[in-house]
Short mmCIF file of C-alpha atoms in Angstrom, two decimals:
data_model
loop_
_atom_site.label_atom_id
_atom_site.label_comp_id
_atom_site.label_asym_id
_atom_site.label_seq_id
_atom_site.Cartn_x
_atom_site.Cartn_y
_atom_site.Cartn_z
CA UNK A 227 204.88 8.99 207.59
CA UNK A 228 207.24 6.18 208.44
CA UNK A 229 206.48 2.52 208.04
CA UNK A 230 208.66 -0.70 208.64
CA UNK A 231 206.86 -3.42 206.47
CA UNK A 232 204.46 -3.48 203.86
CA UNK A 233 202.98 -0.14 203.31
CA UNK A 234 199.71 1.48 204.02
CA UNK A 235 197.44 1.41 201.57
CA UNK A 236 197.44 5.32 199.99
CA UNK A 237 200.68 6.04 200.46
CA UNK A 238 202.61 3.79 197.74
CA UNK A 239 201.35 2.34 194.83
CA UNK A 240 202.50 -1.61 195.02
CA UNK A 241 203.12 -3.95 197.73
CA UNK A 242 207.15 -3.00 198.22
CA UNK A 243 208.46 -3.63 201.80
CA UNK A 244 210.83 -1.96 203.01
CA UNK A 245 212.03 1.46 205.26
CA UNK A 246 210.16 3.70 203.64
CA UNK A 247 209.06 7.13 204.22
CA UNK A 248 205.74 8.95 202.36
CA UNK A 249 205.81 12.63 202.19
CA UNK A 250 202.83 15.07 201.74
CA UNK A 251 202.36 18.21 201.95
CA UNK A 252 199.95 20.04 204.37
CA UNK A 253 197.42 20.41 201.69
CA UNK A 254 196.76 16.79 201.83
CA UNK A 255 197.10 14.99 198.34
CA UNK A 256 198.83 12.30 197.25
CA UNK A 257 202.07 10.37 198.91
CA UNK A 258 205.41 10.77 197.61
CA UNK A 259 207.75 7.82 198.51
CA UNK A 260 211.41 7.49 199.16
CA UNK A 261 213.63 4.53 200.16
CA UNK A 262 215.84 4.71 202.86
CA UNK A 263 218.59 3.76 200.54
CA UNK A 264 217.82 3.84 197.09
CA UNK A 265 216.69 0.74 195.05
CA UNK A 266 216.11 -0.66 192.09
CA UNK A 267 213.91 -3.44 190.85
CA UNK A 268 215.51 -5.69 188.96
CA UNK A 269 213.92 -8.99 187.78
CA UNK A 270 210.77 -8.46 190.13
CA UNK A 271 212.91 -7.89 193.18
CA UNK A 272 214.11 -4.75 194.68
CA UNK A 273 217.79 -4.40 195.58
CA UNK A 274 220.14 -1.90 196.53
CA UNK A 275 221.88 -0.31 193.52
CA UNK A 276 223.98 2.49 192.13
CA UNK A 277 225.89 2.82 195.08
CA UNK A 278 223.66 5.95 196.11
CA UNK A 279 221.40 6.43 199.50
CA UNK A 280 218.99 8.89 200.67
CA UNK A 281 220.74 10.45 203.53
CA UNK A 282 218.13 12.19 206.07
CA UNK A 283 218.03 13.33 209.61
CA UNK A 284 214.89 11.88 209.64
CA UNK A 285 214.24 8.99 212.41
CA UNK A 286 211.60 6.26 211.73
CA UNK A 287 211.45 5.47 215.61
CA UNK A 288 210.64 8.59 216.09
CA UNK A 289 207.35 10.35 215.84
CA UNK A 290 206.79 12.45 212.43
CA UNK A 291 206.22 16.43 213.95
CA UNK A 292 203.54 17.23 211.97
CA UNK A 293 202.20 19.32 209.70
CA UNK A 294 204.64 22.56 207.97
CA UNK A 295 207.82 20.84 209.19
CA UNK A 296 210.32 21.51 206.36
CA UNK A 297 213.37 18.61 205.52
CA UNK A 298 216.05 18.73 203.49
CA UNK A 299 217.19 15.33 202.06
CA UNK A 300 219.58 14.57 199.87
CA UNK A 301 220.74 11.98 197.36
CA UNK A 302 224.88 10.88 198.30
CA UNK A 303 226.93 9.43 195.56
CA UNK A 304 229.95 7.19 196.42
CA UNK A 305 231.39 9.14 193.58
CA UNK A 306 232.72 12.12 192.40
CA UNK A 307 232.03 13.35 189.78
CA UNK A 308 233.69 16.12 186.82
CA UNK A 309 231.99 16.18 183.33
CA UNK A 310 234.57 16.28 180.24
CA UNK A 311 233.52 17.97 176.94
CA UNK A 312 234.54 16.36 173.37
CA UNK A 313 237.20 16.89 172.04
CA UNK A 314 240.24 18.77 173.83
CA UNK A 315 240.26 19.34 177.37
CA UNK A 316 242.31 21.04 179.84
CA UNK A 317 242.90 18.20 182.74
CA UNK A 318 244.09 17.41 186.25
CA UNK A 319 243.97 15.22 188.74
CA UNK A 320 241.92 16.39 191.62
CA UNK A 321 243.06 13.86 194.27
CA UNK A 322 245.81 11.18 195.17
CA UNK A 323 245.46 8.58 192.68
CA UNK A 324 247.26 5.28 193.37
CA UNK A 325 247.61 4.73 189.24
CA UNK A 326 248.07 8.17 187.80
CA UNK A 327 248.46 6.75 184.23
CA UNK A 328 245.98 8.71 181.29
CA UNK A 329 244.24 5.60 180.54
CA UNK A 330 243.26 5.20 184.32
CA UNK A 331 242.48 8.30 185.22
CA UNK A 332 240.15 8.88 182.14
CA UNK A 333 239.02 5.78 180.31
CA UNK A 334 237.50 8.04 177.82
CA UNK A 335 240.89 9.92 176.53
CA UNK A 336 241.76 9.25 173.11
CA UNK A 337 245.08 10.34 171.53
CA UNK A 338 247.84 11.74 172.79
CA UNK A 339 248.08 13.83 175.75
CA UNK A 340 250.10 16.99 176.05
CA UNK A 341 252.12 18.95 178.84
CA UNK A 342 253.35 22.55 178.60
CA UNK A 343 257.12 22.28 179.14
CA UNK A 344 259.96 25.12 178.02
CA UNK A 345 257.53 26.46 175.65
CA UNK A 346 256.58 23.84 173.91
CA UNK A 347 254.25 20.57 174.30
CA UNK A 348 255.65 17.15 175.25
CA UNK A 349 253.43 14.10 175.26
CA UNK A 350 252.72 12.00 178.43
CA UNK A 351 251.96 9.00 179.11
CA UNK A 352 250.90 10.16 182.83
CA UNK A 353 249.71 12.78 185.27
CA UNK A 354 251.23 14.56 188.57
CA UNK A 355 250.32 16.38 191.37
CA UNK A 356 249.59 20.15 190.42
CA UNK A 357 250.17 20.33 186.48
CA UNK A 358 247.89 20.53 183.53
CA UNK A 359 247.15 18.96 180.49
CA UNK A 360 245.26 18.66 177.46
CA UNK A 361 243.63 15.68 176.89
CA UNK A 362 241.35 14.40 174.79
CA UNK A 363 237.63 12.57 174.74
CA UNK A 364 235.84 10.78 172.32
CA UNK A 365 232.57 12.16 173.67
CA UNK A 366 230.94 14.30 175.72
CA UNK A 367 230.84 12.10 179.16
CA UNK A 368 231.25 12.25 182.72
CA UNK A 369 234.56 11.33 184.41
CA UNK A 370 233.87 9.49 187.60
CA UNK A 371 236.50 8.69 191.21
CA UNK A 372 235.53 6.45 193.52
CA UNK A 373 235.15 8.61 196.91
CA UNK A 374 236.88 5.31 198.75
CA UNK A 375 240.30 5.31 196.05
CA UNK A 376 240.52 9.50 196.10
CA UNK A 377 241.55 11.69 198.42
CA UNK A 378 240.49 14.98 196.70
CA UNK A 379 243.39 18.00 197.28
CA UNK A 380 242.45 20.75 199.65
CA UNK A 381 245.97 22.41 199.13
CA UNK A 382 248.24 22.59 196.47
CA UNK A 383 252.06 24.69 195.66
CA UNK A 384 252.65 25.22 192.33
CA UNK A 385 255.69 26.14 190.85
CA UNK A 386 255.40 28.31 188.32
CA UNK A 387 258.19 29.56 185.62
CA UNK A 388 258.55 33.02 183.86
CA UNK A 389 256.46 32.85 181.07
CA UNK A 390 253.38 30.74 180.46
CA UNK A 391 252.39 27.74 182.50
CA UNK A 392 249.67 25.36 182.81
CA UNK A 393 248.67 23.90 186.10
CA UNK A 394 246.52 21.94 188.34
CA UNK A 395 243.81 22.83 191.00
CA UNK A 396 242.56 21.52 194.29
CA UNK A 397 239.39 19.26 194.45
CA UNK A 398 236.87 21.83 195.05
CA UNK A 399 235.88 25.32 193.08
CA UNK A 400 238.18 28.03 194.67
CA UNK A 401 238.92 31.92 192.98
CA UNK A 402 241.60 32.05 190.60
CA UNK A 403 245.05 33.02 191.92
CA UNK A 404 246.26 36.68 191.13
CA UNK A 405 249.16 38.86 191.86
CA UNK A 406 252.04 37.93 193.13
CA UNK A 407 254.54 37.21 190.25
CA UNK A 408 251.51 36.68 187.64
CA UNK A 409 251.26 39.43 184.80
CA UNK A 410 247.49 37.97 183.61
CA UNK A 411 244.16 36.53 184.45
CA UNK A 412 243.87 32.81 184.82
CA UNK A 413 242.50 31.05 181.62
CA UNK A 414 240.61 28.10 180.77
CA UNK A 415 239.39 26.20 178.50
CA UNK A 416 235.71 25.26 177.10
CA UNK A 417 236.27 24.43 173.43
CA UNK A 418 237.53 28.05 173.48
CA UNK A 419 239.38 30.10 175.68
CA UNK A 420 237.77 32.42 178.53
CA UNK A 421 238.91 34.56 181.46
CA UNK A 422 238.41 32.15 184.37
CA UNK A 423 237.36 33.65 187.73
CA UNK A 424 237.05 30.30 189.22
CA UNK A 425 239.08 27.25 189.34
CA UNK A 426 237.04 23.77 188.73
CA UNK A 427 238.40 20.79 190.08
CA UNK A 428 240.02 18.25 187.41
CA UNK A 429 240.13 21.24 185.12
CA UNK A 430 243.87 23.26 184.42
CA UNK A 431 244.42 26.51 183.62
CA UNK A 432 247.12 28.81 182.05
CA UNK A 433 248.85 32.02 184.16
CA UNK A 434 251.90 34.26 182.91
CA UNK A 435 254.80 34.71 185.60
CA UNK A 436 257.16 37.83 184.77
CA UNK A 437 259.45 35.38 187.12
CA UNK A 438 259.87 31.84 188.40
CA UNK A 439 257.57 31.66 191.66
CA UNK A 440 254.79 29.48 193.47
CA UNK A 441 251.18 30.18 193.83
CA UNK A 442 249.17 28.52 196.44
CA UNK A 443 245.74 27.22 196.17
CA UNK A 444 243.75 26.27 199.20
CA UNK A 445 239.93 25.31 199.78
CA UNK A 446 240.53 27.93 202.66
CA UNK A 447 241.21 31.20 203.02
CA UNK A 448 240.86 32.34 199.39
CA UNK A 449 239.93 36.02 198.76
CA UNK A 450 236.08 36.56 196.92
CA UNK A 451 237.15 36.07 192.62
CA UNK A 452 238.44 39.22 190.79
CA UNK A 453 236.11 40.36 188.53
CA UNK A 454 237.51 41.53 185.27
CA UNK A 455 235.96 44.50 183.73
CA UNK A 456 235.52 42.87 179.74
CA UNK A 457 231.55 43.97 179.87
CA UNK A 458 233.15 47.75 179.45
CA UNK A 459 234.73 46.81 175.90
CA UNK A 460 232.97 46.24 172.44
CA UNK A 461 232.96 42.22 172.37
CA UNK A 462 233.06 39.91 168.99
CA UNK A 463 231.56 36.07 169.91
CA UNK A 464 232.85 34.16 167.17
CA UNK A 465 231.07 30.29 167.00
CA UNK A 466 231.49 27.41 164.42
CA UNK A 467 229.11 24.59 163.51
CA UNK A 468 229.90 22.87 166.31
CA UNK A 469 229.23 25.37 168.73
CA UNK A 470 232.55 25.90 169.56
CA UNK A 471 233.09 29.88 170.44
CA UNK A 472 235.85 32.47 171.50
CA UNK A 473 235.17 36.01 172.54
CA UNK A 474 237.40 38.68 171.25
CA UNK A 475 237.46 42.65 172.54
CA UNK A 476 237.83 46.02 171.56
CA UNK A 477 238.24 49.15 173.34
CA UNK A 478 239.38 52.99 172.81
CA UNK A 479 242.43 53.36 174.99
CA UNK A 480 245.62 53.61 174.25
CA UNK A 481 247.01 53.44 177.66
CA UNK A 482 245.78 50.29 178.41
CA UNK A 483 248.52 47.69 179.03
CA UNK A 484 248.05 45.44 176.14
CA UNK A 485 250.43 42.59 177.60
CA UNK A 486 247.97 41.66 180.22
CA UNK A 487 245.49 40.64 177.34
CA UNK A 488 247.73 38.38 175.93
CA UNK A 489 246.22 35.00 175.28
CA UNK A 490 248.22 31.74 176.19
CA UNK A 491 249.95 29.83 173.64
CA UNK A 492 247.88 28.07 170.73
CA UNK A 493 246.12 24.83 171.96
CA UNK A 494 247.03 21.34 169.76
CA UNK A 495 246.54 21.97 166.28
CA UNK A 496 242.75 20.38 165.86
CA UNK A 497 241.73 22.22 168.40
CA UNK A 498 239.42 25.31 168.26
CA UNK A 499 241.29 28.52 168.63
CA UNK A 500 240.16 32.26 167.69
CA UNK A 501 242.44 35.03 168.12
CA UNK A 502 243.73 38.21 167.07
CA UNK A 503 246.84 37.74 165.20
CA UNK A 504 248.72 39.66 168.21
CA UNK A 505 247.52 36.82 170.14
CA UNK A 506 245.59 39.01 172.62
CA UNK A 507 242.38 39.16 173.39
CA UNK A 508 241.86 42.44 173.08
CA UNK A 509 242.84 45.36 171.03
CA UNK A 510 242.78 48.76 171.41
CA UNK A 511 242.60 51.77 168.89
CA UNK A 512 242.77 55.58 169.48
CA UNK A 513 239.34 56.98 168.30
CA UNK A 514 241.35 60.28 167.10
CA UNK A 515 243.50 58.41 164.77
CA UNK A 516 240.96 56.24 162.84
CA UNK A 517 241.12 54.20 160.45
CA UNK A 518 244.60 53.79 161.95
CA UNK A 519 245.23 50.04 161.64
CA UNK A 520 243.44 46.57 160.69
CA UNK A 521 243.55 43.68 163.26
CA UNK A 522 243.85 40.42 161.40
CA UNK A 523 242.42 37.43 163.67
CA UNK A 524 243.79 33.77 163.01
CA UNK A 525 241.82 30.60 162.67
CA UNK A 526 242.58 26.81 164.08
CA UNK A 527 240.43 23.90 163.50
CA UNK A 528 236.93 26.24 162.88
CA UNK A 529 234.34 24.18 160.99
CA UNK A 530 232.14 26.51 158.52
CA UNK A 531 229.70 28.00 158.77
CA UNK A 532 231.00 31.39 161.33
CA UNK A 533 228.67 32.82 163.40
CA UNK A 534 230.05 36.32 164.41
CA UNK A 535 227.85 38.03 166.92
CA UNK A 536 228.58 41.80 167.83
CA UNK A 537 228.25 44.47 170.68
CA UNK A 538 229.88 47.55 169.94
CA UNK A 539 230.00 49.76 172.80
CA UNK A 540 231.51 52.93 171.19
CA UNK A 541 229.18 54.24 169.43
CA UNK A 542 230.95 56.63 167.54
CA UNK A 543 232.75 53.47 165.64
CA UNK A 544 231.66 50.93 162.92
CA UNK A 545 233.96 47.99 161.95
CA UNK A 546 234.74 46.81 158.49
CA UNK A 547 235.20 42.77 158.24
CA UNK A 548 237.42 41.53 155.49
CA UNK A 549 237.31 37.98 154.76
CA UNK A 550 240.91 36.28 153.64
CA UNK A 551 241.45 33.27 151.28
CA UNK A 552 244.67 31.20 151.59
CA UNK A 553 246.02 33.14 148.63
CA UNK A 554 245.43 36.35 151.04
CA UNK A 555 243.23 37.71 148.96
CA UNK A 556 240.16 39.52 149.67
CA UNK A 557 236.99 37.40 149.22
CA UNK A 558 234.11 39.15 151.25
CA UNK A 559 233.18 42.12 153.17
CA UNK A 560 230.98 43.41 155.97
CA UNK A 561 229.63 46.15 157.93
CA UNK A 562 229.27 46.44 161.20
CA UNK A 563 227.73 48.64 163.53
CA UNK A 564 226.10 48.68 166.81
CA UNK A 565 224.82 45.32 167.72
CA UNK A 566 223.93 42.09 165.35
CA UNK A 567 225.85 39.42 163.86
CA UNK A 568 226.91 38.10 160.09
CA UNK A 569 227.19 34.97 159.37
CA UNK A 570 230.49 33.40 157.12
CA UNK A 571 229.63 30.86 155.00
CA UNK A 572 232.66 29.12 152.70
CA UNK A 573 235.60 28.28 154.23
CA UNK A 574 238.01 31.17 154.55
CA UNK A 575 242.05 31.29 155.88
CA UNK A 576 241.52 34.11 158.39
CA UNK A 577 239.40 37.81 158.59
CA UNK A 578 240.20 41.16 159.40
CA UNK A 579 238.95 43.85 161.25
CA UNK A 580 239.13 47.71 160.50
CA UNK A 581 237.97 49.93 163.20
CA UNK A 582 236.21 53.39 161.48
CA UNK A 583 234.73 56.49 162.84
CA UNK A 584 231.03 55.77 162.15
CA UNK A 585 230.05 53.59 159.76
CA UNK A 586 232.24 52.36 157.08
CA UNK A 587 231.33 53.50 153.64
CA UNK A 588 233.44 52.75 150.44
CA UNK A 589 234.69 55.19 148.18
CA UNK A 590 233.40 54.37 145.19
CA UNK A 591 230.57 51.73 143.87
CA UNK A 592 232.69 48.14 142.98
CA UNK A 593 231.37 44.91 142.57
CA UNK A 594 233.64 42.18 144.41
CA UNK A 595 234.43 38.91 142.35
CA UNK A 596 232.62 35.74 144.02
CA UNK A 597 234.26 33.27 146.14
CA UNK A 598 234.16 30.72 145.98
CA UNK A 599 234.96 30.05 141.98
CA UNK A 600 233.93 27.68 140.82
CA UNK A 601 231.03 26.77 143.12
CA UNK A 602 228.70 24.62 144.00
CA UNK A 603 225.67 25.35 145.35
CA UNK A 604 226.40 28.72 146.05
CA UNK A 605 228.63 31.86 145.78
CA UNK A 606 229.07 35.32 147.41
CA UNK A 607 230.97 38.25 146.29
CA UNK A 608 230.35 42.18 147.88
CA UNK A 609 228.60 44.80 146.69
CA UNK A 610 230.25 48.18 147.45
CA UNK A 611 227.72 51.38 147.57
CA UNK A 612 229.21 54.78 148.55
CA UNK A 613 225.88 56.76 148.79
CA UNK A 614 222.30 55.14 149.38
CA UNK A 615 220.81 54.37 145.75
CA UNK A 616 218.97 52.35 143.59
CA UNK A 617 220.87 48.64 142.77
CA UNK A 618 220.31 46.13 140.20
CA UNK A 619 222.02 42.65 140.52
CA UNK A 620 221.34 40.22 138.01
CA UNK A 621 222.15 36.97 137.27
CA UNK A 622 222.34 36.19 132.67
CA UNK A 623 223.75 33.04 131.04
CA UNK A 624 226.30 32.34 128.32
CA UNK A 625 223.07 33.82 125.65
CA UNK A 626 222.49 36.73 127.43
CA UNK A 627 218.98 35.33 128.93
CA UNK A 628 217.94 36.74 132.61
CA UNK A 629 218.24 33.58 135.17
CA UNK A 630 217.95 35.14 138.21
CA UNK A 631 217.30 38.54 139.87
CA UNK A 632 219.77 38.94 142.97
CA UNK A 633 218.69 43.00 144.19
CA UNK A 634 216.29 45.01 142.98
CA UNK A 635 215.62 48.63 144.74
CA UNK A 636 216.85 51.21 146.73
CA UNK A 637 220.34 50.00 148.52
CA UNK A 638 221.99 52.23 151.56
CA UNK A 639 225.42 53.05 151.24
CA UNK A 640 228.31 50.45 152.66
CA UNK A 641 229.23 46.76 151.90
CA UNK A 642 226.71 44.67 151.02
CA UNK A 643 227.25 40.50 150.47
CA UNK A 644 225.05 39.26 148.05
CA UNK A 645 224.61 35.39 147.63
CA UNK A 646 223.49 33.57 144.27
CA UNK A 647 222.58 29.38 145.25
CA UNK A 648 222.66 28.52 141.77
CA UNK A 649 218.81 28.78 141.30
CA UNK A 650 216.89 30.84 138.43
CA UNK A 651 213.67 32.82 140.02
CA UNK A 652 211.26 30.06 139.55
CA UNK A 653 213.00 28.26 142.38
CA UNK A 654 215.02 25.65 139.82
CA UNK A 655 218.52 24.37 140.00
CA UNK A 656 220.78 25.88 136.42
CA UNK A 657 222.69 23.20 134.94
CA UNK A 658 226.84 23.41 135.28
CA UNK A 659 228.63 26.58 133.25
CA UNK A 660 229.65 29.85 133.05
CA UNK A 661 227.29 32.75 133.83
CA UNK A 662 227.31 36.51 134.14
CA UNK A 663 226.65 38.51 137.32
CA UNK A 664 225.56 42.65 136.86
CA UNK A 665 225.52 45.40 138.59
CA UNK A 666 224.20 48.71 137.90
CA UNK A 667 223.78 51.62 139.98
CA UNK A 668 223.84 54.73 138.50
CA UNK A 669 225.87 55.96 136.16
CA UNK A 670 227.54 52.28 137.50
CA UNK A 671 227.69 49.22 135.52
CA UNK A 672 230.29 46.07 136.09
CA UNK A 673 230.05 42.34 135.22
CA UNK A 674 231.63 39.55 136.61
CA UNK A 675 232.10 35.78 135.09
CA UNK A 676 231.26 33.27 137.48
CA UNK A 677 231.02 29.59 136.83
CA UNK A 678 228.73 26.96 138.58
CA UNK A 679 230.41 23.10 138.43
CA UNK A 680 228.28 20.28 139.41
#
């Protein structure tokens, strides 16, 4: 229903005038309204705002068609618009900018921002045509151009070294480059890197050259995205407090060409970055020759508490997590097999990972000294049970009296990480000292001292 004026009663709920159009559907019911331009009342009159308009083929001078006629209409922003993440971001400019300065281009950026050159970063000031960044924003936000000061890129040349190299995309999602002179995926950046099929405009990515080259990225005539084939591999999804995640892979083969796994170099340093210490993203291991070796993986600017979710797709293997203290000593230890996830707690420097036929089982029983020491609220130390029996962990103070039970029953064999919050069993906080954790299993028995400082 069209109407030029004030509108029929029914159809809008006030006495607006306007261009208007009511829709309903064939069912009868109530009238749904839409400006012809979009408005907002401000101050008890309606004006145009937001620089937005309902764009429709729809004609008022004509006749409405009738009944089960189907339109599409759509709201048109003078803007475009790219949403930013906080904290570090990989950046470009999508379109020609008359000021191409970092405060310009994103009013949000805070700090310095950083360009890949020889290897290394250099701070600028700036952005040009084609290269990437990282930059970084004070909050999540969204990063708006004005459609009438932009002219977004449909085509770009980019010059790429031997080596790594960050770059710049056109002004519309287009598949990721490949071949050519690049030796790896395309990566990107989302407070942790991924394997990017597509390229998002104002976004940069990294790509390895095995020699200096160009790549060209058009809005036309791109090939469908290459899919890479990481659901095949056993996958690790390690997140922090701040929901900040990486994915790291395994897989039994030993012919696999490791080099085209390799992850680009290290974002800035308080910036979220989870990697094996090889500084791939995947690993490999020959099932024949395990345990054959440990893959340490390196931590940058995590905040604890570590979620580590798991898939193992072998399921002839298990995988034995070592936790690593600054010292590079061993603090805490888990099993994994199949599919689940562990959770690290304390602050730690790094962790390991062992690969094992089946699942791993120590040799002997062992109970692990707690970590941290002192602590406050809580500590965590391992359990080690090489054969399924019955465990006993107890928690006694400086006079020998029982404060808190820990275990008690029948344990299956592998590494177990027990946790003690500093409570007795009636649910009460112990005062500050030292106390005495015990095990016994068996034939077993082993205490460890263990102080609580408030």
């Amino acid at each position: 229903e069209f109407c030029y004026g004030p509108l029929l009663t029914g159809t809008f709920a006030g006495t607006d005038t306007g261009a208007m159009i009511g829709i309903k559907d064939i069912w009868g019911g109530y009238y749904h309204q839409l400006d012809v331009g979009l408005w907002e009342k401000t101050g008890g009159s309606m004006k145009t705002g937001n620089n937005l308009q309902v764009v429709t083929n729809l004609n008022p001078l004509r006749d409405w068609p009738g009944n089960g006629t189907r339109y599409r209409i759509f709201v048109v922003s003078n803007f475009y618009e790219f949403p930013k993440r906080k904290g570090w971001n990989m950046v470009s400019i999508p379109g020609e900018l008359e000021d191409t300065t970092v405060t310009s281009v994103f009013p949000n950026a805070i700090g310095t921002t950083w360009e890949w050159v020889g290897g290394s970063y250099v701070a600028r000031s700036s952005y040009t045509r084609g290269k990437g960044y990282w930059t970084k924003f004070a909050a999540t936000s969204i990063q708006r151009f004005d459609r009438e000061k932009i002219k977004l890129f449909n085509n770009l040349t980019v010059n790429v070294q031997e080596g790594w190299n960050m770059f710049g995309t056109v002004g519309s999602e287009i598949p990721a480059p490949s071949g050519g002179v690049l030796i790896s995926p395309a990566y990107g950046y989302e407070a942790g890197y991924y394997v990017a099929s597509i390229l998002k405009p104002s976004q940069s990515y990294w790509v390895k050259a095995n020699a200096a080259g160009a790549i060209n990225l058009s809005v036309t005539g791109q090939q469908k995205p290459v899919a890479e084939k990481f659901n095949e591999f056993s996958s690790l999804i390690i997140t922090d407090k701040f929901g900040q995640g990486q994915t790291l892979y395994l897989a039994d083969n030993s012919d696999l060409n490791l080099a085209v796994y390799e992850m680009p170099p290290q974002p800035p340093q308080d910036a979220f970055d989870v990697r094996y210490a090889s500084s791939r993203i995947l690993e490999a291991y020959n099932y024949n020759e395990l345990p054959s070796v440990e893959f340490p993986v390196l931590l940058q600017a995590v905040e604890f508490p570590l979620t580590i979710s798991y898939n193992l797709k072998d399921e002839r293997i298990g995988l034995l997590l070592k936790e690593i203290d600054h010292d590079g000593k061993e603090v805490g230890t888990y099993s994994l097999n199949g599919d689940g996830k562990v959770t690290l707690t304390s602050p730690v420097a790094r962790f390991s990972l062992t690969v094992t036929q089946g699942k791993p089982i120590p040799k002997e029983f062992a109970l692990g000294q707690n970590y941290p020491n002192p602590f406050n609220p809580t500590t965590r130390f391992t359990v080690e049970m090489p054969k399924a029996a019955y465990l006993d962990v107890v928690v006694y103070d400086i006079l020998g009296r029982k404060v808190a039970t820990l275990f008690n029953g029948e344990k299956d064999a592998g590494y177990h990480t027990m946790t003690w919050n500093g409570q007795n069993d009636q649910g009460n906080s112990v005062p500050s000292g030292i106390y005495f954790v015990r095990m016994v299993s068996e034939k077993f028995n082993s205490v460890r001292k263990v102080m609580l400082l408030k």
